[in-house]
PDB file of C-alpha atoms in Angstrom:
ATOM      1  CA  UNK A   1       0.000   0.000   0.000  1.00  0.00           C
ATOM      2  CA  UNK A   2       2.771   2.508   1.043  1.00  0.00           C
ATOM      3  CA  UNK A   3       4.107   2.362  -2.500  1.00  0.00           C
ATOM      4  CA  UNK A   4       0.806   2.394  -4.772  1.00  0.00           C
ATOM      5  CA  UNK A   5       0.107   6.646  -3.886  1.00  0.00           C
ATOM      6  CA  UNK A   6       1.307   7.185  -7.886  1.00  0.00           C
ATOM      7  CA  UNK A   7      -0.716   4.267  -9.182  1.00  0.00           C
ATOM      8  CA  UNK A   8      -4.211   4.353 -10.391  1.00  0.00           C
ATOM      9  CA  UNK A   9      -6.217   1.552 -10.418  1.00  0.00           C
ATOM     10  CA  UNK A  10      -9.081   2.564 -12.703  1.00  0.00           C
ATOM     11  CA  UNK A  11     -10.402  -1.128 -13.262  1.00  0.00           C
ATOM     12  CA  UNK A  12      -9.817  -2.185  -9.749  1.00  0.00           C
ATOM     13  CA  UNK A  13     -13.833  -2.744  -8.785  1.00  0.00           C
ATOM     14  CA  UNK A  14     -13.105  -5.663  -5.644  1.00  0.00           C
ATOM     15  CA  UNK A  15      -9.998  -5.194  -3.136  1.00  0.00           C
ATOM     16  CA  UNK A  16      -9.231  -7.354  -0.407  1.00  0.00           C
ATOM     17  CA  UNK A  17      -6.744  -6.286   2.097  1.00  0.00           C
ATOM     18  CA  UNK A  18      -5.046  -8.517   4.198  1.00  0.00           C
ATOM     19  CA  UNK A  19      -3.132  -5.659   6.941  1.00  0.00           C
ATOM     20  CA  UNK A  20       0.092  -7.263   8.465  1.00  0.00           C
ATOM     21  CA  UNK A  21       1.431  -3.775  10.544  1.00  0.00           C
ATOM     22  CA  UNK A  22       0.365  -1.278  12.024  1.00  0.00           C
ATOM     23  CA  UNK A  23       0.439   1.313   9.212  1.00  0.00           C
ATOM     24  CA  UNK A  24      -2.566   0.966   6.991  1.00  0.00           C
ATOM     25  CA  UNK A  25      -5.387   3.272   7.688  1.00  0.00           C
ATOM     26  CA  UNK A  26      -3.912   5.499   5.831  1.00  0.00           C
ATOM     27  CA  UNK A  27      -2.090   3.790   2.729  1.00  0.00           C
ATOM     28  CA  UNK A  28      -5.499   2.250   2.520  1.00  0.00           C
ATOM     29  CA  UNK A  29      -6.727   5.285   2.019  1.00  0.00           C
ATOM     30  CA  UNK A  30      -4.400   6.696  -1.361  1.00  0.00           C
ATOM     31  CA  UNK A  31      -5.189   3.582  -2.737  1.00  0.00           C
ATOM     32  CA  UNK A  32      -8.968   3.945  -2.028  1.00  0.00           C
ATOM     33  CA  UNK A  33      -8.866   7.948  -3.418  1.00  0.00           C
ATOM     34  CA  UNK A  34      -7.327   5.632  -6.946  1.00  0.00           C
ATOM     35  CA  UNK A  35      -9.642   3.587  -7.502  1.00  0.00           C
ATOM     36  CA  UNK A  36     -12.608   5.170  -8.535  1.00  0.00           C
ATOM     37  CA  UNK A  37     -14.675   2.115  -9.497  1.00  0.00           C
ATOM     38  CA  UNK A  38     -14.480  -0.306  -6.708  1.00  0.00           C
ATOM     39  CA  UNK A  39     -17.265  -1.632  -5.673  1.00  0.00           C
ATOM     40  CA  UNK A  40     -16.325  -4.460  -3.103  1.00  0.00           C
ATOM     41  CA  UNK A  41     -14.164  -3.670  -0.521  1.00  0.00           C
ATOM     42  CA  UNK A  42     -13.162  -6.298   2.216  1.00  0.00           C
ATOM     43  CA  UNK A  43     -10.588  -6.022   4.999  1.00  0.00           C
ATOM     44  CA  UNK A  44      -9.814  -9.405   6.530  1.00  0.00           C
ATOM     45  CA  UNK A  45      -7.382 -10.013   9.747  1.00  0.00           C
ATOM     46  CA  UNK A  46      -7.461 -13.905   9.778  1.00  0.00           C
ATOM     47  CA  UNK A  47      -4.279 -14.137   9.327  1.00  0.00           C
ATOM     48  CA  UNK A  48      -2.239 -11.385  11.546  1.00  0.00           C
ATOM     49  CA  UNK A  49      -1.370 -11.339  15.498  1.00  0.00           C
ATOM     50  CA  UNK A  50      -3.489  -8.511  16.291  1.00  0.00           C
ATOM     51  CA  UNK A  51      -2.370  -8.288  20.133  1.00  0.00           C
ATOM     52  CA  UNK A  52       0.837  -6.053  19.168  1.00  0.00           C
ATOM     53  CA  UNK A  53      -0.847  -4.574  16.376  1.00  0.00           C
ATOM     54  CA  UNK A  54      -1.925  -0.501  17.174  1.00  0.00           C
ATOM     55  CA  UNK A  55      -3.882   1.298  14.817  1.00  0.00           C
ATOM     56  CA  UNK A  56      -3.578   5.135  13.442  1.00  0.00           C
ATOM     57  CA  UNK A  57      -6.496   6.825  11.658  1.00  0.00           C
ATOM     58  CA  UNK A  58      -6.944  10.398  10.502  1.00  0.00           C
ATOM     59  CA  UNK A  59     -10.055  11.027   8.636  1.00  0.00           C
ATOM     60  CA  UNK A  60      -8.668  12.479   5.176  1.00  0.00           C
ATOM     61  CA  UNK A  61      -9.759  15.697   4.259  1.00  0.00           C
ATOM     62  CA  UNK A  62     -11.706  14.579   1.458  1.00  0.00           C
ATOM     63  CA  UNK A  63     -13.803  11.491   0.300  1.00  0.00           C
ATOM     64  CA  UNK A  64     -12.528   9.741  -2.398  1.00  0.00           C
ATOM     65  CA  UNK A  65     -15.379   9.435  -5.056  1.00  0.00           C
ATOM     66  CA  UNK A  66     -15.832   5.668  -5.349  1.00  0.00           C
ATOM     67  CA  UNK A  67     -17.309   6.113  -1.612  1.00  0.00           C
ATOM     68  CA  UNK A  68     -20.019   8.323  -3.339  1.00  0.00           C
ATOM     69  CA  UNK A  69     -20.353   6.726  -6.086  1.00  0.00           C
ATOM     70  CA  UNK A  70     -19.998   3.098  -6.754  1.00  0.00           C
ATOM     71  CA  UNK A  71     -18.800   1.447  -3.239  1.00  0.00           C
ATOM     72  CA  UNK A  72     -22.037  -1.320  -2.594  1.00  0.00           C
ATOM     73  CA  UNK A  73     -20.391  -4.095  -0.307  1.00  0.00           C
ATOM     74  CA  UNK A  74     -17.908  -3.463   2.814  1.00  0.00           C
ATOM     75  CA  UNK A  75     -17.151  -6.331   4.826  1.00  0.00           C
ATOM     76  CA  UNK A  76     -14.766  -6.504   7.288  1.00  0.00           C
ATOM     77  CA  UNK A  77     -14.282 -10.628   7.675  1.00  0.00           C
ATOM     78  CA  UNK A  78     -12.119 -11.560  10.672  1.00  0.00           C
ATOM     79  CA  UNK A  79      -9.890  -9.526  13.376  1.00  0.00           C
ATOM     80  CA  UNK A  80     -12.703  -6.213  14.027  1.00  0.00           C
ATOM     81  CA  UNK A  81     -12.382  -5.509  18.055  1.00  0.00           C
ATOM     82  CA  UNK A  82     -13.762  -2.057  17.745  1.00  0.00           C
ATOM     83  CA  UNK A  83     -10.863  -0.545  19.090  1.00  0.00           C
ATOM     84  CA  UNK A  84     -11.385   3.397  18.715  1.00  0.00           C
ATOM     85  CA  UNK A  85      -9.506   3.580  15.099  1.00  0.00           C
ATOM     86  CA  UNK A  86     -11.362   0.798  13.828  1.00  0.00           C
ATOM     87  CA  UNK A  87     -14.363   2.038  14.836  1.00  0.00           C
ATOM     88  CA  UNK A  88     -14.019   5.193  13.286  1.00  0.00           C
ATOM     89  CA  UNK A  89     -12.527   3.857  10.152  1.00  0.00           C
ATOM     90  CA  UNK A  90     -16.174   2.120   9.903  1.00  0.00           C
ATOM     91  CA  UNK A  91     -18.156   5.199  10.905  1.00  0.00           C
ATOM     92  CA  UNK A  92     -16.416   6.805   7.990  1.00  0.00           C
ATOM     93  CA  UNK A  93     -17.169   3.921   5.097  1.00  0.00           C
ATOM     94  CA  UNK A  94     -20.524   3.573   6.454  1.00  0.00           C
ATOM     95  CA  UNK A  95     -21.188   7.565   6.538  1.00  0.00           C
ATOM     96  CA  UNK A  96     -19.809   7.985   3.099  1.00  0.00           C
ATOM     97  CA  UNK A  97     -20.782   5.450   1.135  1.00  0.00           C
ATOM     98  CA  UNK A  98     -23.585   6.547  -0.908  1.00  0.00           C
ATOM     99  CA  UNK A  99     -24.188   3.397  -2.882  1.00  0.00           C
ATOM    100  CA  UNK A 100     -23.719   0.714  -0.349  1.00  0.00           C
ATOM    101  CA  UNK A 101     -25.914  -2.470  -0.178  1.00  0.00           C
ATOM    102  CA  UNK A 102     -23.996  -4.723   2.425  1.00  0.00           C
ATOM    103  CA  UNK A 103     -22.429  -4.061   5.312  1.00  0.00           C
ATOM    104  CA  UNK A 104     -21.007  -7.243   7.030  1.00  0.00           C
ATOM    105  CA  UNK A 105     -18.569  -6.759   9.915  1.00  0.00           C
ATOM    106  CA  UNK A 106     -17.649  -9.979  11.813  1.00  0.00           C
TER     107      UNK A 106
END
């Protein structure tokens, strides 16, 4: 994620993302503002340590437009705790996406 901010990923329209570090919020987020037709977006833990593992969010300044626009399924599939970043991480998907159908957060 940290190196994709010059990369645009204009077919992209499903992205799963499997975190392994602290530091993803945000990378998460350039990628996101690139990808301007995804449609599917799923974050999935099953396979990372998450006791050592502290999160960093800042809400960007702006909403990338696929949250407007196209975004219909979020699911976060394994690892959600509702620790304070994730939970606003969610509050911001959910709040901003315009087009969603499904929500599923396990």
């Amino acid at each position: 994620l940290r190196y994709s901010s010059t990369i645009n990923f204009s077919r992209l329209g499903k992205l799963r993302i499997c975190p392994d570090d602290s530091d993803w919020l945000e990378p998460l987020m350039v990628v996101l503002g690139n990808s301007p037709i995804l449609k599917h977006l799923v974050v999935d833990y099953a396979i990372v340590d998450l006791e050592d593992m502290a999160l960093s969010w800042n809400q960007p300044d702006s909403v990338p437009s696929f949250l407007s626009s196209h975004l219909e399924i979020f699911e976060w599939m394994e690892g959600y705790e509702g620790r304070v970043e994730e939970k606003k991480f969610v509050t911001y998907i959910l709040a901003n996406s315009k087009c969603l159908k499904r929500a599923t957060i396990i």
